[in-house]
């Protein structure tokens, strides 16, 4: 249950719920997480909140987003198709450990996976 008036932002609460599903094995590597529309309906939140959830999960290196396909649990692939980071689910792990040499899903190295901001003004 979301604590809408609590000190923890809604997007962090939802990200923690999804992280829990991943750590418990309810969502496995390669499986899609809920779409933005499904997440909006499930949690009764705005699209901007859902986007913050996805950004937070990418920051924690639990998921990666494939343009036009969705957001998936597990490995993050570079544009060359080689794996640059793999999330290992270890009992008791918070899932937020830093994996050296891994950039964000957008390849800019800041871990936000936000292609829109990376290409703003280009073209």
Short mmCIF file of N, CA, C and O in Angstrom, two decimals:
data_model
loop_
_atom_site.label_atom_id
_atom_site.label_comp_id
_atom_site.label_asym_id
_atom_site.label_seq_id
_atom_site.Cartn_x
_atom_site.Cartn_y
_atom_site.Cartn_z
N UNK A 1 0.83 -1.18 0.00
CA UNK A 1 0.00 0.00 0.00
C UNK A 1 0.88 1.25 0.00
O UNK A 1 1.84 1.33 0.77
N UNK A 2 0.57 2.19 -0.85
CA UNK A 2 1.36 3.41 -0.93
C UNK A 2 0.97 4.37 0.18
O UNK A 2 -0.20 4.54 0.50
N UNK A 3 1.98 5.00 0.75
CA UNK A 3 1.77 5.99 1.78
C UNK A 3 1.89 7.36 1.11
O UNK A 3 2.98 7.92 0.99
N UNK A 4 0.75 7.88 0.66
CA UNK A 4 0.73 9.09 -0.16
C UNK A 4 1.14 10.35 0.61
O UNK A 4 1.61 11.31 0.01
N UNK A 5 0.95 10.37 1.90
CA UNK A 5 1.30 11.55 2.70
C UNK A 5 2.57 11.35 3.51
O UNK A 5 2.90 12.17 4.35
N UNK A 6 3.28 10.26 3.27
CA UNK A 6 4.48 9.95 4.04
C UNK A 6 5.70 10.71 3.55
O UNK A 6 5.65 11.42 2.54
N UNK A 7 6.82 10.52 4.23
CA UNK A 7 8.05 11.24 3.88
C UNK A 7 8.77 10.67 2.65
O UNK A 7 9.58 11.36 2.05
N UNK A 8 8.47 9.42 2.27
CA UNK A 8 9.14 8.80 1.13
C UNK A 8 8.33 9.08 -0.13
O UNK A 8 7.12 8.80 -0.17
N UNK A 9 8.96 9.65 -1.17
CA UNK A 9 8.23 9.95 -2.40
C UNK A 9 7.55 8.70 -2.97
O UNK A 9 8.07 7.59 -2.86
N UNK A 10 6.40 8.91 -3.60
CA UNK A 10 5.62 7.81 -4.18
C UNK A 10 6.46 7.00 -5.16
O UNK A 10 6.44 5.77 -5.15
N UNK A 11 7.24 7.68 -6.02
CA UNK A 11 8.00 6.94 -7.02
C UNK A 11 9.04 6.02 -6.37
O UNK A 11 9.31 4.93 -6.87
N UNK A 12 9.61 6.44 -5.24
CA UNK A 12 10.57 5.60 -4.52
C UNK A 12 9.85 4.39 -3.91
O UNK A 12 10.36 3.27 -3.97
N UNK A 13 8.67 4.61 -3.37
CA UNK A 13 7.90 3.50 -2.80
C UNK A 13 7.58 2.45 -3.86
O UNK A 13 7.73 1.24 -3.62
N UNK A 14 7.17 2.89 -5.04
CA UNK A 14 6.84 1.96 -6.12
C UNK A 14 8.10 1.25 -6.60
O UNK A 14 8.09 0.03 -6.82
N UNK A 15 9.20 1.99 -6.75
CA UNK A 15 10.46 1.37 -7.16
C UNK A 15 10.88 0.30 -6.16
O UNK A 15 11.36 -0.77 -6.56
N UNK A 16 10.70 0.56 -4.89
CA UNK A 16 11.06 -0.43 -3.87
C UNK A 16 10.17 -1.66 -3.94
O UNK A 16 10.63 -2.79 -3.72
N UNK A 17 8.89 -1.47 -4.28
CA UNK A 17 7.99 -2.62 -4.46
C UNK A 17 8.47 -3.51 -5.62
O UNK A 17 8.53 -4.73 -5.50
N UNK A 18 8.83 -2.86 -6.72
CA UNK A 18 9.29 -3.61 -7.90
C UNK A 18 10.64 -4.26 -7.61
O UNK A 18 10.88 -5.41 -7.98
N UNK A 19 11.52 -3.55 -6.91
CA UNK A 19 12.81 -4.13 -6.52
C UNK A 19 12.56 -5.38 -5.68
O UNK A 19 13.24 -6.40 -5.86
N UNK A 20 11.62 -5.33 -4.78
CA UNK A 20 11.28 -6.48 -3.95
C UNK A 20 10.82 -7.66 -4.80
O UNK A 20 11.21 -8.82 -4.55
N UNK A 21 10.00 -7.39 -5.82
CA UNK A 21 9.55 -8.45 -6.72
C UNK A 21 10.73 -9.10 -7.44
O UNK A 21 10.77 -10.32 -7.62
N UNK A 22 11.69 -8.28 -7.82
CA UNK A 22 12.88 -8.80 -8.51
C UNK A 22 13.71 -9.65 -7.55
O UNK A 22 14.11 -10.77 -7.88
N UNK A 23 13.96 -9.14 -6.36
CA UNK A 23 14.80 -9.87 -5.39
C UNK A 23 14.14 -11.16 -4.91
O UNK A 23 14.84 -12.13 -4.61
N UNK A 24 12.80 -11.19 -4.87
CA UNK A 24 12.09 -12.41 -4.47
C UNK A 24 11.93 -13.39 -5.63
O UNK A 24 11.44 -14.49 -5.45
N UNK A 25 12.34 -12.99 -6.84
CA UNK A 25 12.23 -13.86 -7.99
C UNK A 25 10.87 -13.84 -8.65
O UNK A 25 10.59 -14.64 -9.55
N UNK A 26 10.00 -12.93 -8.24
CA UNK A 26 8.68 -12.81 -8.87
C UNK A 26 8.81 -12.21 -10.27
O UNK A 26 7.99 -12.49 -11.14
N UNK A 27 9.80 -11.36 -10.46
CA UNK A 27 10.17 -10.84 -11.77
C UNK A 27 11.59 -11.32 -12.03
O UNK A 27 12.49 -11.06 -11.24
N UNK A 28 11.78 -12.03 -13.13
CA UNK A 28 13.09 -12.63 -13.43
C UNK A 28 13.78 -11.88 -14.57
O UNK A 28 13.16 -11.17 -15.33
N UNK A 29 15.09 -12.10 -14.68
CA UNK A 29 15.88 -11.48 -15.74
C UNK A 29 15.24 -11.74 -17.09
O UNK A 29 14.85 -12.87 -17.39
N UNK A 30 15.10 -10.70 -17.87
CA UNK A 30 14.52 -10.80 -19.20
C UNK A 30 13.03 -10.54 -19.25
O UNK A 30 12.47 -10.30 -20.31
N UNK A 31 12.37 -10.58 -18.10
CA UNK A 31 10.92 -10.33 -18.06
C UNK A 31 10.64 -8.84 -18.10
O UNK A 31 11.39 -8.03 -17.54
N UNK A 32 9.54 -8.48 -18.72
CA UNK A 32 9.13 -7.08 -18.79
C UNK A 32 8.49 -6.66 -17.49
O UNK A 32 7.76 -7.44 -16.86
N UNK A 33 8.76 -5.43 -17.08
CA UNK A 33 8.02 -4.85 -15.95
C UNK A 33 6.76 -4.23 -16.55
O UNK A 33 6.61 -4.13 -17.77
N UNK A 34 5.84 -3.81 -15.70
CA UNK A 34 4.60 -3.21 -16.19
C UNK A 34 4.88 -2.05 -17.14
O UNK A 34 5.84 -1.30 -16.94
N UNK A 35 4.03 -1.89 -18.14
CA UNK A 35 4.14 -0.73 -19.04
C UNK A 35 3.78 0.53 -18.25
O UNK A 35 3.20 0.46 -17.16
N UNK A 36 4.10 1.68 -18.83
CA UNK A 36 3.77 2.93 -18.16
C UNK A 36 2.27 3.04 -17.93
O UNK A 36 1.84 3.42 -16.84
N UNK A 37 1.47 2.71 -18.94
CA UNK A 37 0.02 2.80 -18.80
C UNK A 37 -0.50 1.86 -17.72
O UNK A 37 -1.34 2.22 -16.91
N UNK A 38 0.02 0.63 -17.71
CA UNK A 38 -0.41 -0.35 -16.71
C UNK A 38 -0.02 0.10 -15.31
O UNK A 38 -0.79 -0.07 -14.35
N UNK A 39 1.17 0.69 -15.19
CA UNK A 39 1.63 1.14 -13.88
C UNK A 39 0.79 2.33 -13.40
O UNK A 39 0.45 2.41 -12.21
N UNK A 40 0.43 3.22 -14.32
CA UNK A 40 -0.44 4.35 -13.96
C UNK A 40 -1.75 3.83 -13.38
O UNK A 40 -2.21 4.32 -12.34
N UNK A 41 -2.35 2.85 -14.06
CA UNK A 41 -3.63 2.30 -13.62
C UNK A 41 -3.48 1.53 -12.31
O UNK A 41 -4.30 1.67 -11.40
N UNK A 42 -2.45 0.70 -12.22
CA UNK A 42 -2.24 -0.15 -11.03
C UNK A 42 -2.06 0.67 -9.76
O UNK A 42 -2.61 0.35 -8.72
N UNK A 43 -1.26 1.75 -9.85
CA UNK A 43 -0.93 2.53 -8.66
C UNK A 43 -1.69 3.85 -8.55
O UNK A 43 -1.58 4.55 -7.55
N UNK A 44 -2.46 4.21 -9.59
CA UNK A 44 -3.21 5.46 -9.56
C UNK A 44 -2.32 6.68 -9.50
O UNK A 44 -2.57 7.59 -8.71
N UNK A 45 -1.26 6.68 -10.33
CA UNK A 45 -0.31 7.78 -10.34
C UNK A 45 -0.22 8.39 -11.74
O UNK A 45 -0.67 7.81 -12.71
N UNK A 46 0.41 9.54 -11.81
CA UNK A 46 0.59 10.26 -13.07
C UNK A 46 1.74 9.66 -13.88
O UNK A 46 2.61 8.99 -13.34
N UNK A 47 1.73 9.94 -15.17
CA UNK A 47 2.78 9.46 -16.07
C UNK A 47 4.16 9.92 -15.60
O UNK A 47 5.13 9.17 -15.68
N UNK A 48 4.27 11.15 -15.12
CA UNK A 48 5.57 11.65 -14.66
C UNK A 48 6.09 10.83 -13.47
O UNK A 48 7.29 10.57 -13.37
N UNK A 49 5.20 10.38 -12.61
CA UNK A 49 5.60 9.54 -11.47
C UNK A 49 6.12 8.21 -11.98
O UNK A 49 7.15 7.72 -11.51
N UNK A 50 5.43 7.62 -12.95
CA UNK A 50 5.86 6.35 -13.53
C UNK A 50 7.23 6.49 -14.17
O UNK A 50 8.10 5.63 -14.00
N UNK A 51 7.46 7.58 -14.86
CA UNK A 51 8.77 7.79 -15.49
C UNK A 51 9.87 7.93 -14.43
O UNK A 51 10.99 7.46 -14.63
N UNK A 52 9.54 8.54 -13.31
CA UNK A 52 10.50 8.62 -12.20
C UNK A 52 10.77 7.24 -11.62
O UNK A 52 11.91 6.93 -11.25
N UNK A 53 9.76 6.39 -11.56
CA UNK A 53 9.94 5.01 -11.08
C UNK A 53 10.94 4.29 -11.99
O UNK A 53 11.89 3.67 -11.52
N UNK A 54 10.70 4.38 -13.30
CA UNK A 54 11.57 3.69 -14.26
C UNK A 54 13.00 4.22 -14.18
O UNK A 54 13.96 3.46 -14.21
N UNK A 55 13.14 5.53 -14.05
CA UNK A 55 14.47 6.14 -13.94
C UNK A 55 15.18 5.64 -12.68
O UNK A 55 16.36 5.32 -12.71
N UNK A 56 14.44 5.53 -11.58
CA UNK A 56 15.01 5.04 -10.32
C UNK A 56 15.44 3.59 -10.44
O UNK A 56 16.52 3.20 -9.96
N UNK A 57 14.63 2.75 -11.07
CA UNK A 57 14.99 1.34 -11.26
C UNK A 57 16.23 1.20 -12.15
O UNK A 57 17.08 0.35 -11.90
N UNK A 58 16.34 2.06 -13.18
CA UNK A 58 17.55 2.03 -14.02
C UNK A 58 18.76 2.50 -13.21
O UNK A 58 19.84 1.94 -13.32
N UNK A 59 18.56 3.53 -12.40
CA UNK A 59 19.66 4.03 -11.56
C UNK A 59 20.16 2.92 -10.63
O UNK A 59 21.36 2.79 -10.40
N UNK A 60 19.26 2.11 -10.13
CA UNK A 60 19.64 1.00 -9.25
C UNK A 60 20.16 -0.20 -10.05
O UNK A 60 20.51 -1.22 -9.47
N UNK A 61 20.19 -0.07 -11.35
CA UNK A 61 20.70 -1.10 -12.27
C UNK A 61 19.92 -2.40 -12.16
O UNK A 61 20.47 -3.48 -12.29
N UNK A 62 18.62 -2.28 -11.95
CA UNK A 62 17.75 -3.45 -11.86
C UNK A 62 17.05 -3.74 -13.17
O UNK A 62 16.64 -4.87 -13.42
N UNK A 63 16.87 -2.71 -14.00
CA UNK A 63 16.15 -2.86 -15.26
C UNK A 63 16.86 -2.07 -16.36
O UNK A 63 17.73 -1.24 -16.08
N UNK A 64 16.46 -2.35 -17.60
CA UNK A 64 16.92 -1.55 -18.73
C UNK A 64 15.72 -1.36 -19.66
O UNK A 64 14.81 -2.18 -19.69
N UNK A 65 15.74 -0.25 -20.39
CA UNK A 65 14.64 0.07 -21.30
C UNK A 65 15.10 -0.08 -22.73
O UNK A 65 16.19 0.39 -23.09
N UNK A 66 14.28 -0.73 -23.53
CA UNK A 66 14.54 -0.90 -24.95
C UNK A 66 13.48 -0.07 -25.67
O UNK A 66 12.28 -0.35 -25.54
N UNK A 67 13.92 0.96 -26.40
CA UNK A 67 13.00 1.84 -27.10
C UNK A 67 11.99 1.08 -27.97
O UNK A 67 12.37 0.23 -28.74
N UNK A 68 10.72 1.40 -27.78
CA UNK A 68 9.67 0.79 -28.57
C UNK A 68 9.28 -0.61 -28.12
O UNK A 68 8.34 -1.20 -28.64
N UNK A 69 9.99 -1.16 -27.14
CA UNK A 69 9.71 -2.53 -26.68
C UNK A 69 9.26 -2.58 -25.23
O UNK A 69 8.38 -3.34 -24.88
N UNK A 70 9.89 -1.81 -24.36
CA UNK A 70 9.51 -1.81 -22.95
C UNK A 70 10.71 -1.80 -22.03
O UNK A 70 11.84 -1.61 -22.45
N UNK A 71 10.43 -2.03 -20.76
CA UNK A 71 11.47 -2.07 -19.73
C UNK A 71 11.54 -3.47 -19.18
O UNK A 71 10.52 -4.08 -18.87
N UNK A 72 12.77 -3.99 -19.08
CA UNK A 72 13.00 -5.39 -18.74
C UNK A 72 13.95 -5.52 -17.56
O UNK A 72 14.83 -4.70 -17.36
N UNK A 73 13.79 -6.59 -16.81
CA UNK A 73 14.65 -6.91 -15.68
C UNK A 73 15.96 -7.48 -16.20
O UNK A 73 15.96 -8.27 -17.14
N UNK A 74 17.08 -7.07 -15.60
CA UNK A 74 18.34 -7.74 -15.86
C UNK A 74 19.41 -6.95 -16.55
O UNK A 74 19.63 -5.80 -16.23
N UNK A 75 20.08 -7.60 -17.48
CA UNK A 75 21.29 -7.08 -18.12
C UNK A 75 21.01 -5.80 -18.91
O UNK A 75 19.94 -5.64 -19.47
N UNK A 76 22.02 -4.97 -18.96
CA UNK A 76 21.98 -3.75 -19.75
C UNK A 76 22.93 -3.95 -20.91
O UNK A 76 24.11 -4.25 -20.71
N UNK A 77 22.46 -3.80 -22.14
CA UNK A 77 23.30 -4.01 -23.31
C UNK A 77 23.73 -2.68 -23.90
O UNK A 77 22.99 -1.72 -23.89
N UNK A 78 24.94 -2.64 -24.42
CA UNK A 78 25.42 -1.44 -25.09
C UNK A 78 24.83 -1.42 -26.49
O UNK A 78 24.22 -2.37 -26.94
N UNK A 79 25.07 -0.32 -27.22
CA UNK A 79 24.54 -0.23 -28.57
C UNK A 79 25.18 -1.26 -29.50
O UNK A 79 24.61 -1.63 -30.51
N UNK A 80 26.36 -1.76 -29.16
CA UNK A 80 27.02 -2.78 -29.96
C UNK A 80 26.46 -4.17 -29.68
O UNK A 80 26.79 -5.13 -30.35
N UNK A 81 25.58 -4.26 -28.67
CA UNK A 81 24.95 -5.52 -28.35
C UNK A 81 25.70 -6.37 -27.35
O UNK A 81 25.30 -7.48 -27.05
N UNK A 82 26.79 -5.86 -26.80
CA UNK A 82 27.53 -6.63 -25.80
C UNK A 82 27.03 -6.23 -24.42
O UNK A 82 26.64 -5.10 -24.19
N UNK A 83 27.05 -7.16 -23.51
CA UNK A 83 26.57 -6.89 -22.17
C UNK A 83 27.63 -6.10 -21.41
O UNK A 83 28.79 -6.50 -21.38
N UNK A 84 27.21 -4.99 -20.82
CA UNK A 84 28.15 -4.18 -20.04
C UNK A 84 27.88 -4.28 -18.55
O UNK A 84 28.71 -3.91 -17.76
N UNK A 85 26.73 -4.77 -18.16
CA UNK A 85 26.43 -4.94 -16.74
C UNK A 85 25.36 -6.00 -16.58
O UNK A 85 24.45 -6.08 -17.36
N UNK A 86 25.51 -6.80 -15.55
CA UNK A 86 24.51 -7.81 -15.25
C UNK A 86 24.14 -7.65 -13.78
O UNK A 86 25.00 -7.55 -12.92
N UNK A 87 22.86 -7.63 -13.51
CA UNK A 87 22.40 -7.52 -12.14
C UNK A 87 22.34 -8.93 -11.57
O UNK A 87 21.62 -9.77 -12.05
N UNK A 88 23.14 -9.17 -10.55
CA UNK A 88 23.13 -10.47 -9.88
C UNK A 88 22.25 -10.37 -8.65
O UNK A 88 22.44 -9.49 -7.82
N UNK A 89 21.28 -11.23 -8.57
CA UNK A 89 20.39 -11.23 -7.42
C UNK A 89 20.97 -12.19 -6.40
O UNK A 89 21.05 -13.38 -6.61
N UNK A 90 21.41 -11.62 -5.29
CA UNK A 90 22.02 -12.39 -4.23
C UNK A 90 21.17 -12.22 -2.98
O UNK A 90 20.75 -11.11 -2.67
N UNK A 91 20.92 -13.31 -2.28
CA UNK A 91 20.11 -13.23 -1.07
C UNK A 91 20.67 -12.17 -0.15
O UNK A 91 21.87 -12.13 0.12
N UNK A 92 19.82 -11.27 0.29
CA UNK A 92 20.24 -10.22 1.21
C UNK A 92 20.80 -9.00 0.51
O UNK A 92 21.11 -8.02 1.15
N UNK A 93 20.93 -9.03 -0.81
CA UNK A 93 21.47 -7.89 -1.54
C UNK A 93 20.39 -6.83 -1.70
O UNK A 93 19.24 -7.14 -1.95
N UNK A 94 20.77 -5.58 -1.60
CA UNK A 94 19.81 -4.50 -1.79
C UNK A 94 19.58 -4.23 -3.26
O UNK A 94 18.65 -3.55 -3.63
N UNK A 95 20.46 -4.76 -4.10
CA UNK A 95 20.32 -4.52 -5.53
C UNK A 95 20.81 -3.16 -5.97
O UNK A 95 20.69 -2.80 -7.12
N UNK A 96 21.37 -2.38 -5.05
CA UNK A 96 21.78 -1.04 -5.42
C UNK A 96 23.30 -0.89 -5.47
O UNK A 96 23.80 0.20 -5.56
N UNK A 97 24.02 -2.01 -5.42
CA UNK A 97 25.47 -1.93 -5.50
C UNK A 97 25.89 -1.40 -6.86
O UNK A 97 25.27 -1.68 -7.86
N UNK A 98 26.98 -0.65 -6.89
CA UNK A 98 27.49 -0.10 -8.14
C UNK A 98 28.27 -1.17 -8.89
O UNK A 98 29.10 -1.86 -8.31
N UNK A 99 27.99 -1.29 -10.17
CA UNK A 99 28.75 -2.21 -11.01
C UNK A 99 29.75 -1.39 -11.80
O UNK A 99 29.37 -0.57 -12.61
N UNK A 100 31.04 -1.58 -11.57
CA UNK A 100 32.06 -0.77 -12.23
C UNK A 100 31.98 -0.89 -13.75
O UNK A 100 31.69 -1.94 -14.28
N UNK A 101 32.22 0.25 -14.39
CA UNK A 101 32.29 0.27 -15.85
C UNK A 101 30.95 0.24 -16.53
O UNK A 101 30.86 0.14 -17.73
N UNK A 102 29.87 0.36 -15.77
CA UNK A 102 28.55 0.32 -16.41
C UNK A 102 27.99 1.71 -16.49
O UNK A 102 27.96 2.43 -15.51
N UNK A 103 27.54 2.08 -17.65
CA UNK A 103 26.89 3.36 -17.85
C UNK A 103 25.40 3.14 -17.82
O UNK A 103 24.92 2.06 -17.54
N UNK A 104 24.64 4.17 -18.11
CA UNK A 104 23.18 4.03 -18.17
C UNK A 104 22.76 3.36 -19.45
O UNK A 104 23.55 3.13 -20.35
N UNK A 105 21.47 3.08 -19.55
CA UNK A 105 20.93 2.44 -20.74
C UNK A 105 21.07 3.33 -21.96
O UNK A 105 20.97 2.88 -23.08
N UNK A 106 21.32 4.63 -21.72
CA UNK A 106 21.45 5.54 -22.84
C UNK A 106 22.90 5.70 -23.28
O UNK A 106 23.18 6.38 -24.24
N UNK A 107 23.82 5.07 -22.58
CA UNK A 107 25.22 5.08 -22.98
C UNK A 107 25.99 6.34 -22.63
O UNK A 107 27.13 6.50 -23.01
N UNK A 108 25.36 7.28 -21.91
CA UNK A 108 26.09 8.50 -21.60
C UNK A 108 26.87 8.40 -20.29
O UNK A 108 27.57 9.32 -19.93
N UNK A 109 26.72 7.28 -19.59
CA UNK A 109 27.50 7.06 -18.39
C UNK A 109 26.93 7.65 -17.12
O UNK A 109 27.43 7.41 -16.06
N UNK A 110 25.84 8.44 -17.22
CA UNK A 110 25.29 9.01 -16.00
C UNK A 110 24.24 8.13 -15.36
O UNK A 110 23.76 8.44 -14.29
N UNK A 111 23.85 7.04 -16.01
CA UNK A 111 22.97 6.06 -15.41
C UNK A 111 21.50 6.42 -15.43
O UNK A 111 20.69 5.71 -14.88
N UNK A 112 21.13 7.55 -16.05
CA UNK A 112 19.73 7.91 -16.01
C UNK A 112 18.90 7.25 -17.10
O UNK A 112 17.68 7.19 -17.00
N UNK A 113 19.53 6.75 -18.15
CA UNK A 113 18.81 6.05 -19.21
C UNK A 113 17.86 6.96 -19.97
O UNK A 113 16.96 6.49 -20.65
N UNK A 114 18.04 8.25 -19.89
CA UNK A 114 17.11 9.20 -20.47
C UNK A 114 17.63 9.70 -21.81
O UNK A 114 18.34 10.66 -21.89
N UNK A 115 17.24 9.01 -22.90
CA UNK A 115 17.69 9.39 -24.22
C UNK A 115 17.18 10.77 -24.64
O UNK A 115 17.86 11.50 -25.33
N UNK A 116 15.98 11.14 -24.22
CA UNK A 116 15.40 12.41 -24.66
C UNK A 116 16.29 13.58 -24.26
O UNK A 116 16.54 14.47 -25.06
N UNK A 117 16.78 13.58 -23.02
CA UNK A 117 17.61 14.69 -22.58
C UNK A 117 18.99 14.66 -23.24
O UNK A 117 19.64 15.67 -23.40
N UNK A 118 19.44 13.45 -23.63
CA UNK A 118 20.75 13.33 -24.23
C UNK A 118 20.76 13.83 -25.67
O UNK A 118 21.79 14.24 -26.18
N UNK A 119 19.61 13.81 -26.33
CA UNK A 119 19.56 14.22 -27.72
C UNK A 119 18.91 15.59 -27.90
O UNK A 119 18.75 16.04 -29.01
N UNK A 120 18.52 16.23 -26.80
CA UNK A 120 17.90 17.54 -26.88
C UNK A 120 18.85 18.51 -27.57
O UNK A 120 20.01 18.60 -27.25
N UNK A 121 18.32 19.20 -28.54
CA UNK A 121 19.10 20.21 -29.24
C UNK A 121 19.92 19.63 -30.38
O UNK A 121 20.52 20.37 -31.14
N UNK A 122 19.98 18.31 -30.49
CA UNK A 122 20.74 17.70 -31.58
C UNK A 122 19.88 17.67 -32.83
O UNK A 122 18.72 17.33 -32.78
N UNK A 123 20.44 17.97 -33.96
CA UNK A 123 19.69 17.81 -35.22
C UNK A 123 19.30 19.08 -35.74
O UNK A 123 18.82 19.62 -36.50
#
